Amino acid sequence: MTSKDKILEELKKCREDPIYFITRYVKIDHPVKGRIPFKLFRFQQRIVNEVHNHRFNIVRKFRQAGVTTIMAAYSLHMIIFERHRNILCVSIGDREAKAFLNRVVKMYDELPVWLKPKVTERNKSTLELSTGSKIKSQPAGAGRSESASIIVVDEAAFVKDFEEFWQAVFPTVSTGGKAFLISTVNGTANLYYQLYQNAIQGKNEFNAIDIRWQEHPDYTEEWAKSMKSSMPERSWLQEYECEFLGTGDTFVDGNTLRKLSHNISEEFSEKFTRAYRVWKDPEPYHQYALSVDPAYGRGRDNTAFHIIDLYSGEQVAEFCSNTISVKKLAKVIYEEGNRYNLAYVIIERNALGIVLFEELFHELAYENIYMDDKGQFGIQTTKIEKEKALAHMEDSLRRSLIKVNSNRLVDELGTFVVKENKIEAEKGYNDDLVMSLALGCYAIKDILENSPVTLDKKEAEQESLAEKIFRSEYQDKTDRMKEYRKWVLS
Ligand SMILES: Nc1ncnc2c1ncn2[C@@H]1O[C@H](COP(=O)(O)OP(=O)(O)OP(=O)(O)O)[C@@H](O)[C@H]1O
Ligand SMILES: [Mg+2]
């Protein structure tokens, strides 16, 4: 066989098998060993096979897995062996996108001459080859992107303005193109999380690829132990365990969020075109709190309320709608409040709250609206009161004093964050279910302290929510509760 034949045969092998091409011809810079051949780890081979066989891929990765390097090598394979491909690479910022391109360029430079198509354009943000294929780096927020046939997004969960970019560019690859999204996790308030969730549930065309640090040959249990002890738990969970929940800056910590998400219940009935979910109907002797955060019903914020069983702390019903008027809401609360043994209705005391209060109290004559110690209805909405209410909610959730059934609520808690001293929903996400729960937790504590809860005989033998709160926080009042219990049982 002539050397020309050999080259042709080798080119064919490389074209057909990107793993062969990479391990045989691509070189990388190792932080300790310097420039070395890119011998792919087993999990890295899996990634290459998956991205080669699927058009749309979304990778959830741990830190320093070598995924950026793999995508650089795979991109190089595409511009060498495919014709007229236009790869757009995007990363956290312009600098990172250019660094990605730079890796591709370095890999290209190290290839043997016979494997290198000629360069037709080369600058800081472009590498174009004589195959007519090129790779271009671009910051995500840089106005409208040019169309691409392949998109590579590195650290997608951290890219600013990723949603705008995605909306503009994804349509250009959706017919015939390819997309590769790679990221370390960053909480749940981003498009990367949504695309990943939809991918694993089969709701979009993406192939989800998950890798674990245990698959990396250099990462041992010993290594994990020493890493864990030298970084905050939240960072470990985010960067190496790839946990979505409670990473980022969530107000409620990751452990609590995970516990909540394990305990949600899909067994509910629905009313009012799915806005209202009921997990448990009223029990004859129980008392309930209904805490509400009203909105204008014009499609922006949601009106939300929860009904909580004061005996068990369980969320038994939940309402969430962005189209209901205040008048109609008052009717729903009137009916459901009455159905739940004349539940305490807890309203936020703001402009809309006043309208709701007037409807409920004056028009419908609802009789059990929560009043504060000054005899005013509801909860005042100053920043301090709100933060107090949120602190109560966090405490109640962490200590499992409140049992949450709703996935809608857990989702909201996952995007409810502390940033620059503000506690609020991430941009583009709602906090109405969270805020109405916080109001409820705040008032419930007050209700339980000041008015003993009606208990039914059987359940009174177990410890009630009221007692749990009293026991841990108000030891002196436990005796009062016991007295009361005697009275109930007698
Ligand atoms: N198979 C391999 N053998 C040796 N070194 C490797 C291998 N794969 C990657 N590396 C090296 O590991 C380091 C991390 O690689 P890379 O930056 O691609 O990882 P990453 O997953 O993108 O990391 P980050 O989380 O920082 O974005 C680099 O120095 C790279 O050269
Ligand atoms: Mg990387």
PDB file of N, CA and C and ligand atoms in Angstrom, residues 28-31 33 36 38-41 44 61-70 103 154-155 184, ligand 1:
ATOM      1  N   ILE A  28      -3.628  17.732  24.040  1.00  0.00           N
ATOM      2  CA  ILE A  28      -4.190  18.714  24.984  1.00  0.00           C
ATOM      3  C   ILE A  28      -3.105  19.190  25.948  1.00  0.00           C
ATOM      4  N   ASP A  29      -3.430  20.309  26.627  1.00  0.00           N
ATOM      5  CA  ASP A  29      -2.498  20.817  27.633  1.00  0.00           C
ATOM      6  C   ASP A  29      -2.975  20.385  29.012  1.00  0.00           C
ATOM      7  N   HIS A  30      -2.163  19.550  29.641  1.00  0.00           N
ATOM      8  CA  HIS A  30      -2.489  19.103  30.992  1.00  0.00           C
ATOM      9  C   HIS A  30      -1.790  20.026  31.985  1.00  0.00           C
ATOM     10  N   PRO A  31      -2.502  20.429  33.073  1.00  0.00           N
ATOM     11  CA  PRO A  31      -1.904  21.405  34.001  1.00  0.00           C
ATOM     12  C   PRO A  31      -0.564  20.932  34.596  1.00  0.00           C
ATOM     13  N   LYS A  33       1.165  17.670  33.426  1.00  0.00           N
ATOM     14  CA  LYS A  33       1.987  16.897  32.485  1.00  0.00           C
ATOM     15  C   LYS A  33       2.366  17.656  31.213  1.00  0.00           C
ATOM     16  N   ILE A  36       0.019  16.696  26.045  1.00  0.00           N
ATOM     17  CA  ILE A  36      -0.046  15.223  25.990  1.00  0.00           C
ATOM     18  C   ILE A  36      -1.125  14.788  24.983  1.00  0.00           C
ATOM     19  N   PHE A  38      -4.501  13.236  23.750  1.00  0.00           N
ATOM     20  CA  PHE A  38      -5.800  13.249  24.441  1.00  0.00           C
ATOM     21  C   PHE A  38      -6.349  11.815  24.498  1.00  0.00           C
ATOM     22  N   LYS A  39      -5.891  11.072  25.507  1.00  0.00           N
ATOM     23  CA  LYS A  39      -6.422   9.711  25.697  1.00  0.00           C
ATOM     24  C   LYS A  39      -7.709   9.835  26.486  1.00  0.00           C
ATOM     25  N   LEU A  40      -8.824   9.572  25.826  1.00  0.00           N
ATOM     26  CA  LEU A  40     -10.120   9.807  26.476  1.00  0.00           C
ATOM     27  C   LEU A  40     -10.386   8.812  27.605  1.00  0.00           C
ATOM     28  N   PHE A  41     -10.879   9.334  28.731  1.00  0.00           N
ATOM     29  CA  PHE A  41     -11.352   8.440  29.790  1.00  0.00           C
ATOM     30  C   PHE A  41     -12.624   7.752  29.272  1.00  0.00           C
ATOM     31  N   GLN A  44     -15.565   9.891  29.032  1.00  0.00           N
ATOM     32  CA  GLN A  44     -15.422  10.876  27.956  1.00  0.00           C
ATOM     33  C   GLN A  44     -15.727  10.235  26.602  1.00  0.00           C
ATOM     34  N   LYS A  61     -22.629  18.218  34.086  1.00  0.00           N
ATOM     35  CA  LYS A  61     -21.264  17.795  34.396  1.00  0.00           C
ATOM     36  C   LYS A  61     -20.776  18.278  35.759  1.00  0.00           C
ATOM     37  N   PHE A  62     -19.774  17.578  36.280  1.00  0.00           N
ATOM     38  CA  PHE A  62     -19.069  18.078  37.469  1.00  0.00           C
ATOM     39  C   PHE A  62     -17.879  18.913  36.992  1.00  0.00           C
ATOM     40  N   ARG A  63     -17.271  19.637  37.922  1.00  0.00           N
ATOM     41  CA  ARG A  63     -16.173  20.529  37.558  1.00  0.00           C
ATOM     42  C   ARG A  63     -14.950  19.736  37.095  1.00  0.00           C
ATOM     43  N   GLN A  64     -14.261  20.315  36.144  1.00  0.00           N
ATOM     44  CA  GLN A  64     -12.988  19.778  35.659  1.00  0.00           C
ATOM     45  C   GLN A  64     -13.094  18.353  35.119  1.00  0.00           C
ATOM     46  N   ALA A  65     -14.227  18.099  34.458  1.00  0.00           N
ATOM     47  CA  ALA A  65     -14.445  16.755  33.907  1.00  0.00           C
ATOM     48  C   ALA A  65     -13.758  16.586  32.557  1.00  0.00           C
ATOM     49  N   GLY A  66     -13.327  17.705  31.987  1.00  0.00           N
ATOM     50  CA  GLY A  66     -12.713  17.631  30.660  1.00  0.00           C
ATOM     51  C   GLY A  66     -13.739  17.781  29.548  1.00  0.00           C
ATOM     52  N   VAL A  67     -14.926  18.283  29.880  1.00  0.00           N
ATOM     53  CA  VAL A  67     -15.992  18.342  28.874  1.00  0.00           C
ATOM     54  C   VAL A  67     -15.754  19.465  27.865  1.00  0.00           C
ATOM     55  N   THR A  68     -15.250  20.608  28.344  1.00  0.00           N
ATOM     56  CA  THR A  68     -14.954  21.688  27.391  1.00  0.00           C
ATOM     57  C   THR A  68     -13.923  21.192  26.369  1.00  0.00           C
ATOM     58  N   THR A  69     -12.923  20.473  26.865  1.00  0.00           N
ATOM     59  CA  THR A  69     -11.884  19.948  25.973  1.00  0.00           C
ATOM     60  C   THR A  69     -12.488  18.971  24.964  1.00  0.00           C
ATOM     61  N   ILE A  70     -13.401  18.128  25.422  1.00  0.00           N
ATOM     62  CA  ILE A  70     -14.032  17.169  24.508  1.00  0.00           C
ATOM     63  C   ILE A  70     -14.812  17.897  23.428  1.00  0.00           C
ATOM     64  N   ARG A 103      -8.828  26.845  22.100  1.00  0.00           N
ATOM     65  CA  ARG A 103      -8.473  25.432  22.300  1.00  0.00           C
ATOM     66  C   ARG A 103      -8.574  24.667  20.984  1.00  0.00           C
ATOM     67  N   ASP A 154     -21.235  26.427  26.230  1.00  0.00           N
ATOM     68  CA  ASP A 154     -20.497  25.916  27.394  1.00  0.00           C
ATOM     69  C   ASP A 154     -20.959  26.674  28.639  1.00  0.00           C
ATOM     70  N   GLU A 155     -21.103  25.966  29.752  1.00  0.00           N
ATOM     71  CA  GLU A 155     -21.603  26.539  31.004  1.00  0.00           C
ATOM     72  C   GLU A 155     -22.930  27.280  30.785  1.00  0.00           C
ATOM     73  N   THR A 184     -22.212  22.959  34.325  1.00  0.00           N
ATOM     74  CA  THR A 184     -22.291  22.614  35.726  1.00  0.00           C
ATOM     75  C   THR A 184     -23.639  23.185  36.165  1.00  0.00           C
TER      76      THR A 184
HETATM   77  N1  LIG B   1      -8.562  12.494  29.225  1.00  0.00           N
HETATM   78  C1  LIG B   1      -7.810  13.410  29.807  1.00  0.00           C
HETATM   79  N2  LIG B   1      -6.555  13.122  30.210  1.00  0.00           N
HETATM   80  C2  LIG B   1      -5.782  14.053  30.792  1.00  0.00           C
HETATM   81  N3  LIG B   1      -6.164  15.319  31.035  1.00  0.00           N
HETATM   82  C3  LIG B   1      -7.418  15.678  30.674  1.00  0.00           C
HETATM   83  C4  LIG B   1      -8.300  14.757  30.049  1.00  0.00           C
HETATM   84  N4  LIG B   1      -9.447  15.392  29.806  1.00  0.00           N
HETATM   85  C5  LIG B   1      -9.298  16.655  30.236  1.00  0.00           C
HETATM   86  N5  LIG B   1      -8.077  16.843  30.752  1.00  0.00           N
HETATM   87  C6  LIG B   1      -7.548  18.067  31.350  1.00  0.00           C
HETATM   88  O1  LIG B   1      -8.357  18.391  32.463  1.00  0.00           O
HETATM   89  C7  LIG B   1      -8.472  19.791  32.623  1.00  0.00           C
HETATM   90  C8  LIG B   1      -9.937  20.176  32.660  1.00  0.00           C
HETATM   91  O2  LIG B   1     -10.501  20.037  31.399  1.00  0.00           O
HETATM   92  P1  LIG B   1     -11.678  20.976  30.921  1.00  0.00           P
HETATM   93  O3  LIG B   1     -11.355  22.397  31.117  1.00  0.00           O
HETATM   94  O4  LIG B   1     -12.053  20.527  29.555  1.00  0.00           O
HETATM   95  O5  LIG B   1     -12.783  20.504  31.939  1.00  0.00           O
HETATM   96  P2  LIG B   1     -14.205  21.114  32.196  1.00  0.00           P
HETATM   97  O6  LIG B   1     -15.088  19.981  32.534  1.00  0.00           O
HETATM   98  O7  LIG B   1     -14.616  21.965  31.064  1.00  0.00           O
HETATM   99  O8  LIG B   1     -13.843  21.950  33.482  1.00  0.00           O
HETATM  100  P3  LIG B   1     -14.543  23.259  34.096  1.00  0.00           P
HETATM  101  O9  LIG B   1     -15.470  22.716  35.105  1.00  0.00           O
HETATM  102  O10 LIG B   1     -13.421  24.025  34.697  1.00  0.00           O
HETATM  103  O11 LIG B   1     -15.219  23.959  32.976  1.00  0.00           O
HETATM  104  C9  LIG B   1      -7.728  20.417  31.456  1.00  0.00           C
HETATM  105  O12 LIG B   1      -6.446  20.797  31.881  1.00  0.00           O
HETATM  106  C10 LIG B   1      -7.652  19.296  30.438  1.00  0.00           C
HETATM  107  O13 LIG B   1      -6.525  19.432  29.605  1.00  0.00           O
END
